[in-house]
Tab-separated table of C-alpha atoms in Angstrom:
chain	number	residue	atom	x	y	z
T	1	MET	CA	-66.900	99.119	-74.599
T	2	THR	CA	-67.186	99.070	-70.843
T	3	GLN	CA	-64.584	97.561	-68.629
T	4	THR	CA	-65.817	95.252	-65.939
T	5	SER	CA	-64.005	94.675	-62.726
T	6	PRO	CA	-63.370	91.139	-61.558
T	7	LEU	CA	-65.929	89.620	-59.255
T	8	ILE	CA	-63.267	88.983	-56.629
T	9	ASP	CA	-60.571	91.538	-55.919
T	10	PRO	CA	-57.173	90.126	-57.033
T	11	ASN	CA	-55.647	91.337	-53.744
T	12	LEU	CA	-58.179	89.251	-51.851
T	13	THR	CA	-57.322	86.203	-53.953
T	14	ASP	CA	-53.611	86.774	-53.233
T	15	ALA	CA	-54.264	87.199	-49.505
T	16	LEU	CA	-56.225	83.942	-49.378
T	17	GLN	CA	-53.442	82.140	-51.247
T	18	HIS	CA	-50.855	83.535	-48.807
T	19	TRP	CA	-52.898	82.226	-45.877
T	20	ASN	CA	-53.303	78.833	-47.550
T	21	GLN	CA	-49.537	78.558	-48.094
T	22	HIS	CA	-48.842	79.649	-44.552
T	23	CYS	CA	-51.274	77.122	-43.065
T	24	ALA	CA	-49.666	74.279	-45.010
T	25	GLN	CA	-46.192	75.300	-43.830
T	26	SER	CA	-47.376	75.903	-40.263
T	27	ARG	CA	-48.659	72.349	-39.949
T	28	GLN	CA	-45.218	71.029	-40.885
T	29	ASN	CA	-43.469	73.442	-38.514
T	30	ALA	CA	-45.816	72.503	-35.663
T	31	LEU	CA	-45.062	68.814	-36.144
T	32	ILE	CA	-41.317	69.489	-36.116
T	33	LEU	CA	-41.650	71.547	-32.945
T	34	LEU	CA	-43.827	68.971	-31.187
T	35	ASN	CA	-41.358	66.212	-32.070
T	36	ALA	CA	-38.497	68.303	-30.653
T	37	ILE	CA	-40.184	68.804	-27.271
T	38	THR	CA	-39.713	65.602	-25.319
T	39	PRO	CA	-39.927	66.376	-21.589
T	40	LEU	CA	-40.481	62.767	-20.505
T	41	LYS	CA	-37.550	61.509	-22.569
T	42	ASP	CA	-35.385	64.344	-21.230
T	43	GLN	CA	-36.373	63.562	-17.636
T	44	ILE	CA	-35.608	59.879	-18.116
T	45	GLN	CA	-32.201	60.738	-19.552
T	46	VAL	CA	-31.292	63.059	-16.655
T	47	THR	CA	-32.557	60.573	-14.075
T	48	GLY	CA	-30.516	57.848	-15.769
T	49	GLN	CA	-27.386	59.988	-15.599
T	50	ILE	CA	-27.922	60.671	-11.907
T	51	LEU	CA	-28.563	57.001	-11.105
T	52	GLU	CA	-25.511	55.926	-13.079
T	53	ALA	CA	-23.376	58.494	-11.279
T	54	ALA	CA	-24.758	57.374	-7.910
T	55	GLN	CA	-23.897	53.751	-8.637
T	56	LYS	CA	-20.378	54.451	-9.911
T	57	THR	CA	-19.447	57.038	-7.311
T	58	ASN	CA	-16.795	56.378	-4.722
T	59	TRP	CA	-18.743	58.030	-1.930
T	60	LEU	CA	-15.764	58.382	0.384
T	61	GLU	CA	-13.911	60.389	-2.251
T	62	ALA	CA	-17.086	62.266	-3.221
T	63	SER	CA	-17.746	63.295	0.368
T	64	THR	CA	-14.414	65.093	0.516
T	65	LYS	CA	-15.216	66.943	-2.708
T	66	LEU	CA	-18.695	67.816	-1.478
T	67	ALA	CA	-17.247	69.130	1.769
T	68	ASP	CA	-14.833	71.448	-0.066
T	69	PRO	CA	-16.390	74.939	0.041
T	70	THR	CA	-14.359	76.152	-2.952
T	71	THR	CA	-15.581	73.323	-5.165
T	72	LEU	CA	-19.182	73.766	-4.054
T	73	ALA	CA	-19.011	77.540	-4.432
T	74	GLY	CA	-17.640	77.131	-7.959
T	75	ALA	CA	-20.420	74.741	-8.935
T	76	PHE	CA	-23.133	76.956	-7.483
T	77	SER	CA	-21.576	80.046	-9.039
T	78	GLU	CA	-21.722	78.388	-12.458
T	79	LEU	CA	-25.326	77.382	-11.822
T	80	ALA	CA	-26.190	80.946	-10.796
T	81	ASP	CA	-24.557	82.247	-13.999
T	82	ILE	CA	-26.665	79.842	-16.053
T	83	GLN	CA	-29.814	80.902	-14.235
T	84	ILE	CA	-29.064	84.606	-14.683
T	85	ALA	CA	-28.397	84.061	-18.383
T	86	ALA	CA	-31.652	82.082	-18.618
T	87	LEU	CA	-33.600	84.884	-16.967
T	88	ILE	CA	-32.049	87.441	-19.327
T	89	LYS	CA	-32.928	85.304	-22.376
T	90	MET	CA	-36.474	84.840	-21.101
T	91	GLN	CA	-36.812	88.594	-20.523
T	92	GLU	CA	-35.577	89.231	-24.062
T	93	GLY	CA	-38.211	86.821	-25.344
T	94	TYR	CA	-40.975	88.530	-23.385
T	95	SER	CA	-39.768	91.900	-24.661
T	96	ALA	CA	-39.865	90.625	-28.234
T	97	PHE	CA	-43.460	89.449	-27.757
T	98	LEU	CA	-44.353	92.813	-26.249
T	99	LYS	CA	-42.776	94.689	-29.178
T	100	THR	CA	-44.653	92.458	-31.605
T	101	THR	CA	-47.888	93.171	-29.767
T	102	GLN	CA	-47.239	96.918	-29.927
T	103	ALA	CA	-46.404	96.768	-33.640
T	104	SER	CA	-49.489	94.624	-34.216
T	105	SER	CA	-51.687	97.201	-32.523
T	106	ASP	CA	-50.216	99.898	-34.737
T	107	GLN	CA	-50.787	97.815	-37.859
T	108	LEU	CA	-54.347	96.968	-36.895
T	109	SER	CA	-55.191	100.569	-36.079
T	110	ALA	CA	-53.969	101.649	-39.528
T	111	LEU	CA	-55.927	98.880	-41.212
T	112	GLY	CA	-58.459	99.944	-43.761
T	113	LYS	CA	-57.430	103.559	-44.142
T	114	ASP	CA	-56.708	103.028	-47.830
T	115	ALA	CA	-59.367	100.389	-48.503
T	116	ASP	CA	-61.871	101.460	-51.110
T	117	SER	CA	-64.149	98.416	-50.951
T	118	PRO	CA	-65.151	95.682	-48.518
T	119	GLN	CA	-63.020	93.190	-50.438
T	120	ALA	CA	-60.003	95.497	-50.295
T	121	LEU	CA	-60.553	95.863	-46.549
T	122	LEU	CA	-60.794	92.084	-46.151
T	123	ALA	CA	-57.634	91.584	-48.237
T	124	ALA	CA	-55.748	94.151	-46.158
T	125	SER	CA	-57.041	92.557	-42.976
T	126	LEU	CA	-55.928	89.091	-44.063
T	127	GLU	CA	-52.464	90.281	-45.112
T	128	THR	CA	-51.983	92.281	-41.919
T	129	SER	CA	-53.105	89.444	-39.681
T	130	LEU	CA	-50.823	87.031	-41.553
T	131	ASN	CA	-47.860	89.373	-41.077
T	132	ILE	CA	-48.671	89.644	-37.369
T	133	LEU	CA	-48.985	85.879	-37.020
T	134	GLN	CA	-45.681	85.322	-38.808
T	135	GLN	CA	-43.926	87.751	-36.459
T	136	TYR	CA	-45.371	85.989	-33.425
T	137	GLU	CA	-44.215	82.674	-34.892
T	138	ALA	CA	-40.716	84.090	-35.430
T	139	ASP	CA	-40.703	85.294	-31.812
T	140	ALA	CA	-41.856	81.872	-30.608
T	141	THR	CA	-39.205	80.114	-32.682
T	142	GLU	CA	-36.523	82.347	-31.187
T	143	GLU	CA	-37.894	81.678	-27.705
T	144	ALA	CA	-37.868	77.913	-28.329
T	145	SER	CA	-34.269	78.146	-29.524
T	146	SER	CA	-33.337	80.073	-26.382
T	147	MET	CA	-35.056	77.500	-24.170
T	148	SER	CA	-33.199	74.724	-25.956
T	149	ALA	CA	-29.872	76.490	-25.356
T	150	ILE	CA	-30.764	77.009	-21.697
T	151	GLN	CA	-31.671	73.348	-21.319
T	152	ALA	CA	-28.359	72.357	-22.927
T	153	ALA	CA	-26.476	74.609	-20.488
T	154	TYR	CA	-28.230	73.031	-17.503
T	155	ARG	CA	-27.483	69.550	-18.817
T	156	ALA	CA	-23.822	70.403	-19.390
T	157	TRP	CA	-23.612	71.800	-15.852
T	158	LEU	CA	-25.192	68.658	-14.417
T	159	GLN	CA	-22.907	66.351	-16.385
T	160	LYS	CA	-19.816	68.347	-15.433
T	161	ASN	CA	-20.701	68.317	-11.749
T	162	LEU	CA	-21.699	64.665	-11.707
T	163	GLN	CA	-18.258	63.929	-13.075
T	164	ALA	CA	-16.496	66.378	-10.776
T	165	PHE	CA	-18.166	65.266	-7.563
T	166	GLY	CA	-18.715	61.621	-8.305
T	167	GLY	CA	-15.680	60.821	-10.377
T	168	VAL	CA	-17.885	59.277	-13.093
């Protein structure tokens, strides 16, 4: 009795199923991300805060606060700290993408060394590319989280200084 091998390599079937699952989840994740990014809404909110502060401000009192070099220096020092932290977080994100790219190159260069058939090579290629994509997605998610934290820090700084200078 002769044993026959399956028409399609089971590893290839698994790789295709992994990609199918990933694509379904990625669509949901993309929608969540797109709904979280609202630059127009954010701009309207910040502009509204500034206009409200401008209307409620006692400008005579505010002018004395704005003329105080210590108060201004403190506000700008805090802003500089936020900007430095933002630059560091952005650099960390770029470094993570660079590391992922390097690791991806290593994985791709090793691809197919153990493949004994075209289907095995295709399965390995699909699994490797999925792993690479998932790492890039993880990097992008971390970067989006960092950008959200940076945006929150800028907003907190603005709110604090609107209150401090305008008395709102």
